[in-house]
Amino acid sequence: MTQRRQGKSERGSAWGRLRAILPNLARLFAFLLVVYAVAMVIVARQVRAETNEIMLGVGSQMMTYAEADAQDSPRTLHVNGQRLLFGSGHTANHDVDEVLDFFEARCTSRDGRLVERVHELYEQRQMPVPDTSMLDGTLRDSTERSGYVACFDVGEEREGVEGLLARLQSFADSGNLARMGGLRYVYARRTDDGGTHFLVFHTDEELNVYEMFPSTGDAPGADVDGLPRPANTRRLMSAWEEGDPHSLSMYTSTTRSAEELQRWYRSELPDSGWDLVEPTDAQRDRFTRHWSQHDRDVLERGRALHAEQGDRQVMVVFTDDEPSGQAVVTVLTAR
């Protein structure tokens, strides 16, 4: 009896921890949209692969868009101490919905066929089939200009309800998203020429969200070398690509406003060997080419600083997050 209570207590604790981490999962997906801007800065310099280049790995094959004019091979992105593979592509002849339709179909083909299994069970018992939309493991949302598809790749073999529950419990206990399956995430955005840029993220290895988003203290990762950091700030995000000097970091502060943080950086950057500069249009575009209009408006209102140190460039963007009452500092680096 004691063991049973203990087992229930442990499971309850795991699910409680999972509920606490759910907002951070939403933040992760929102963050991937931010990474899109950084990644597009990286890939805008060159397209490193021809159409239909063979990509290694099950996840990579699933995330290849056969109709793309160009799609690069996967690169490794480190986000809060965890590894994600990502790549980008472009198609001139397909709109955002068509690109998302393609990847949604890929997701549906590898969702364990749970909905199919539930339908069969009810039909065998000659019972009305209930609404199974909640069992659809593929998420999709879009606007006229952009959208995303996200899912877990659990394979083509059918998996019953018991298997799904076991996966969920394992994820709740460990925080490892890989226990649910391979993470697949696609973000597509319409370009000014009428084509579509798309960015794909996937991983078939461990991706521990408990470690990525600790309940206290800094998220794993590193601060920008030589860049001052205000006291009493918390690092939420640290992302960088292997073999590339670009990086993105995000911090929050509950003790200072965005305006106060901007004044602090304006004072401290020169003391740390950084030269504050008024960026040229080309430099500004290098960072903001694929930003949303809202983020461009923030920059135009003067809520950003641009600094240089030798061949290193940094842009620091300041915003107030009214719902949380915190100020957010986003640091973008480039060479």
mmCIF file with all atom_site columns, N, CA and C in Angstrom, residues 304-335:
data_model
loop_
_atom_site.group_PDB
_atom_site.id
_atom_site.type_symbol
_atom_site.label_atom_id
_atom_site.label_alt_id
_atom_site.label_comp_id
_atom_site.label_asym_id
_atom_site.label_entity_id
_atom_site.label_seq_id
_atom_site.pdbx_PDB_ins_code
_atom_site.Cartn_x
_atom_site.Cartn_y
_atom_site.Cartn_z
_atom_site.occupancy
_atom_site.B_iso_or_equiv
_atom_site.pdbx_formal_charge
_atom_site.auth_seq_id
_atom_site.auth_comp_id
_atom_site.auth_asym_id
_atom_site.auth_atom_id
_atom_site.pdbx_PDB_model_num
ATOM 1  N N  . ALA A 1 304 ? 17.357 50.243 -29.289 1.00 0.00 ? 304 ALA A N  1
ATOM 2  C CA . ALA A 1 304 ? 18.435 49.314 -29.591 1.00 0.00 ? 304 ALA A CA 1
ATOM 3  C C  . ALA A 1 304 ? 19.745 50.074 -29.651 1.00 0.00 ? 304 ALA A C  1
ATOM 4  N N  . LEU A 1 305 ? 20.831 49.376 -29.332 1.00 0.00 ? 305 LEU A N  1
ATOM 5  C CA . LEU A 1 305 ? 22.176 49.926 -29.437 1.00 0.00 ? 305 LEU A CA 1
ATOM 6  C C  . LEU A 1 305 ? 22.992 49.028 -30.357 1.00 0.00 ? 305 LEU A C  1
ATOM 7  N N  . HIS A 1 306 ? 23.874 49.656 -31.127 1.00 0.00 ? 306 HIS A N  1
ATOM 8  C CA . HIS A 1 306 ? 24.758 48.924 -32.020 1.00 0.00 ? 306 HIS A CA 1
ATOM 9  C C  . HIS A 1 306 ? 26.187 49.281 -31.632 1.00 0.00 ? 306 HIS A C  1
ATOM 10 N N  . ALA A 1 307 ? 27.035 48.252 -31.454 1.00 0.00 ? 307 ALA A N  1
ATOM 11 C CA . ALA A 1 307 ? 28.419 48.498 -31.039 1.00 0.00 ? 307 ALA A CA 1
ATOM 12 C C  . ALA A 1 307 ? 29.359 47.578 -31.802 1.00 0.00 ? 307 ALA A C  1
ATOM 13 N N  . GLU A 1 308 ? 30.619 48.008 -31.893 1.00 0.00 ? 308 GLU A N  1
ATOM 14 C CA . GLU A 1 308 ? 31.641 47.238 -32.590 1.00 0.00 ? 308 GLU A CA 1
ATOM 15 C C  . GLU A 1 308 ? 32.881 47.122 -31.722 1.00 0.00 ? 308 GLU A C  1
ATOM 16 N N  . GLN A 1 309 ? 33.581 45.998 -31.904 1.00 0.00 ? 309 GLN A N  1
ATOM 17 C CA . GLN A 1 309 ? 34.864 45.776 -31.239 1.00 0.00 ? 309 GLN A CA 1
ATOM 18 C C  . GLN A 1 309 ? 35.724 44.993 -32.231 1.00 0.00 ? 309 GLN A C  1
ATOM 19 N N  . GLY A 1 310 ? 36.591 45.704 -32.947 1.00 0.00 ? 310 GLY A N  1
ATOM 20 C CA . GLY A 1 310 ? 37.324 45.062 -34.032 1.00 0.00 ? 310 GLY A CA 1
ATOM 21 C C  . GLY A 1 310 ? 36.355 44.638 -35.120 1.00 0.00 ? 310 GLY A C  1
ATOM 22 N N  . ASP A 1 311 ? 36.405 43.341 -35.488 1.00 0.00 ? 311 ASP A N  1
ATOM 23 C CA . ASP A 1 311 ? 35.482 42.851 -36.516 1.00 0.00 ? 311 ASP A CA 1
ATOM 24 C C  . ASP A 1 311 ? 34.197 42.292 -35.919 1.00 0.00 ? 311 ASP A C  1
ATOM 25 N N  . ARG A 1 312 ? 34.033 42.434 -34.615 1.00 0.00 ? 312 ARG A N  1
ATOM 26 C CA . ARG A 1 312 ? 32.823 41.927 -33.956 1.00 0.00 ? 312 ARG A CA 1
ATOM 27 C C  . ARG A 1 312 ? 31.753 43.012 -33.925 1.00 0.00 ? 312 ARG A C  1
ATOM 28 N N  . GLN A 1 313 ? 30.524 42.613 -34.143 1.00 0.00 ? 313 GLN A N  1
ATOM 29 C CA . GLN A 1 313 ? 29.394 43.524 -34.066 1.00 0.00 ? 313 GLN A CA 1
ATOM 30 C C  . GLN A 1 313 ? 28.369 42.960 -33.092 1.00 0.00 ? 313 GLN A C  1
ATOM 31 N N  . VAL A 1 314 ? 27.705 43.855 -32.405 1.00 0.00 ? 314 VAL A N  1
ATOM 32 C CA . VAL A 1 314 ? 26.660 43.430 -31.480 1.00 0.00 ? 314 VAL A CA 1
ATOM 33 C C  . VAL A 1 314 ? 25.499 44.404 -31.571 1.00 0.00 ? 314 VAL A C  1
ATOM 34 N N  . MET A 1 315 ? 24.308 43.876 -31.526 1.00 0.00 ? 315 MET A N  1
ATOM 35 C CA . MET A 1 315 ? 23.109 44.695 -31.427 1.00 0.00 ? 315 MET A CA 1
ATOM 36 C C  . MET A 1 315 ? 22.378 44.265 -30.163 1.00 0.00 ? 315 MET A C  1
ATOM 37 N N  . VAL A 1 316 ? 22.037 45.226 -29.319 1.00 0.00 ? 316 VAL A N  1
ATOM 38 C CA . VAL A 1 316 ? 21.330 44.960 -28.066 1.00 0.00 ? 316 VAL A CA 1
ATOM 39 C C  . VAL A 1 316 ? 19.962 45.629 -28.154 1.00 0.00 ? 316 VAL A C  1
ATOM 40 N N  . VAL A 1 317 ? 18.905 44.837 -28.045 1.00 0.00 ? 317 VAL A N  1
ATOM 41 C CA . VAL A 1 317 ? 17.536 45.325 -28.196 1.00 0.00 ? 317 VAL A CA 1
ATOM 42 C C  . VAL A 1 317 ? 16.839 45.255 -26.847 1.00 0.00 ? 317 VAL A C  1
ATOM 43 N N  . PHE A 1 318 ? 16.112 46.315 -26.506 1.00 0.00 ? 318 PHE A N  1
ATOM 44 C CA . PHE A 1 318 ? 15.477 46.432 -25.191 1.00 0.00 ? 318 PHE A CA 1
ATOM 45 C C  . PHE A 1 318 ? 13.962 46.527 -25.347 1.00 0.00 ? 318 PHE A C  1
ATOM 46 N N  . THR A 1 319 ? 13.227 45.694 -24.609 1.00 0.00 ? 319 THR A N  1
ATOM 47 C CA . THR A 1 319 ? 11.766 45.726 -24.646 1.00 0.00 ? 319 THR A CA 1
ATOM 48 C C  . THR A 1 319 ? 11.222 45.517 -23.241 1.00 0.00 ? 319 THR A C  1
ATOM 49 N N  . ASP A 1 320 ? 10.038 46.061 -23.006 1.00 0.00 ? 320 ASP A N  1
ATOM 50 C CA . ASP A 1 320 ? 9.313  45.820 -21.756 1.00 0.00 ? 320 ASP A CA 1
ATOM 51 C C  . ASP A 1 320 ? 8.218  44.803 -22.030 1.00 0.00 ? 320 ASP A C  1
ATOM 52 N N  . ASP A 1 321 ? 8.231  43.701 -21.286 1.00 0.00 ? 321 ASP A N  1
ATOM 53 C CA . ASP A 1 321 ? 7.192  42.682 -21.413 1.00 0.00 ? 321 ASP A CA 1
ATOM 54 C C  . ASP A 1 321 ? 6.112  42.978 -20.379 1.00 0.00 ? 321 ASP A C  1
ATOM 55 N N  . GLU A 1 322 ? 5.068  43.661 -20.805 1.00 0.00 ? 322 GLU A N  1
ATOM 56 C CA . GLU A 1 322 ? 4.047  44.130 -19.870 1.00 0.00 ? 322 GLU A CA 1
ATOM 57 C C  . GLU A 1 322 ? 3.348  43.000 -19.112 1.00 0.00 ? 322 GLU A C  1
ATOM 58 N N  . PRO A 1 323 ? 2.984  41.875 -19.753 1.00 0.00 ? 323 PRO A N  1
ATOM 59 C CA . PRO A 1 323 ? 2.299  40.816 -18.996 1.00 0.00 ? 323 PRO A CA 1
ATOM 60 C C  . PRO A 1 323 ? 3.092  40.304 -17.798 1.00 0.00 ? 323 PRO A C  1
ATOM 61 N N  . SER A 1 324 ? 4.411  40.179 -17.961 1.00 0.00 ? 324 SER A N  1
ATOM 62 C CA . SER A 1 324 ? 5.229  39.646 -16.867 1.00 0.00 ? 324 SER A CA 1
ATOM 63 C C  . SER A 1 324 ? 5.810  40.736 -15.985 1.00 0.00 ? 324 SER A C  1
ATOM 64 N N  . GLY A 1 325 ? 5.746  41.995 -16.449 1.00 0.00 ? 325 GLY A N  1
ATOM 65 C CA . GLY A 1 325 ? 6.336  43.081 -15.682 1.00 0.00 ? 325 GLY A CA 1
ATOM 66 C C  . GLY A 1 325 ? 7.851  43.073 -15.704 1.00 0.00 ? 325 GLY A C  1
ATOM 67 N N  . GLN A 1 326 ? 8.441  42.397 -16.679 1.00 0.00 ? 326 GLN A N  1
ATOM 68 C CA . GLN A 1 326 ? 9.892  42.306 -16.772 1.00 0.00 ? 326 GLN A CA 1
ATOM 69 C C  . GLN A 1 326 ? 10.392 43.024 -18.021 1.00 0.00 ? 326 GLN A C  1
ATOM 70 N N  . ALA A 1 327 ? 11.624 43.470 -17.939 1.00 0.00 ? 327 ALA A N  1
ATOM 71 C CA . ALA A 1 327 ? 12.300 44.011 -19.116 1.00 0.00 ? 327 ALA A CA 1
ATOM 72 C C  . ALA A 1 327 ? 13.117 42.894 -19.750 1.00 0.00 ? 327 ALA A C  1
ATOM 73 N N  . VAL A 1 328 ? 13.174 42.896 -21.075 1.00 0.00 ? 328 VAL A N  1
ATOM 74 C CA . VAL A 1 328 ? 13.883 41.852 -21.810 1.00 0.00 ? 328 VAL A CA 1
ATOM 75 C C  . VAL A 1 328 ? 15.010 42.484 -22.616 1.00 0.00 ? 328 VAL A C  1
ATOM 76 N N  . VAL A 1 329 ? 16.192 41.905 -22.506 1.00 0.00 ? 329 VAL A N  1
ATOM 77 C CA . VAL A 1 329 ? 17.353 42.332 -23.284 1.00 0.00 ? 329 VAL A CA 1
ATOM 78 C C  . VAL A 1 329 ? 17.711 41.205 -24.246 1.00 0.00 ? 329 VAL A C  1
ATOM 79 N N  . THR A 1 330 ? 17.728 41.504 -25.536 1.00 0.00 ? 330 THR A N  1
ATOM 80 C CA . THR A 1 330 ? 18.111 40.527 -26.553 1.00 0.00 ? 330 THR A CA 1
ATOM 81 C C  . THR A 1 330 ? 19.430 40.966 -27.177 1.00 0.00 ? 330 THR A C  1
ATOM 82 N N  . VAL A 1 331 ? 20.412 40.089 -27.146 1.00 0.00 ? 331 VAL A N  1
ATOM 83 C CA . VAL A 1 331 ? 21.750 40.398 -27.648 1.00 0.00 ? 331 VAL A CA 1
ATOM 84 C C  . VAL A 1 331 ? 22.020 39.554 -28.888 1.00 0.00 ? 331 VAL A C  1
ATOM 85 N N  . LEU A 1 332 ? 22.277 40.220 -30.011 1.00 0.00 ? 332 LEU A N  1
ATOM 86 C CA . LEU A 1 332 ? 22.616 39.552 -31.268 1.00 0.00 ? 332 LEU A CA 1
ATOM 87 C C  . LEU A 1 332 ? 24.058 39.881 -31.618 1.00 0.00 ? 332 LEU A C  1
ATOM 88 N N  . THR A 1 333 ? 24.844 38.881 -31.968 1.00 0.00 ? 333 THR A N  1
ATOM 89 C CA . THR A 1 333 ? 26.234 39.120 -32.334 1.00 0.00 ? 333 THR A CA 1
ATOM 90 C C  . THR A 1 333 ? 26.484 38.647 -33.760 1.00 0.00 ? 333 THR A C  1
ATOM 91 N N  . ALA A 1 334 ? 27.473 39.262 -34.398 1.00 0.00 ? 334 ALA A N  1
ATOM 92 C CA . ALA A 1 334 ? 27.843 38.901 -35.765 1.00 0.00 ? 334 ALA A CA 1
ATOM 93 C C  . ALA A 1 334 ? 29.277 39.327 -36.000 1.00 0.00 ? 334 ALA A C  1
ATOM 94 N N  . ARG A 1 335 ? 29.832 38.853 -37.089 1.00 0.00 ? 335 ARG A N  1
ATOM 95 C CA . ARG A 1 335 ? 31.157 39.287 -37.555 1.00 0.00 ? 335 ARG A CA 1
ATOM 96 C C  . ARG A 1 335 ? 31.032 39.721 -39.006 1.00 0.00 ? 335 ARG A C  1
#
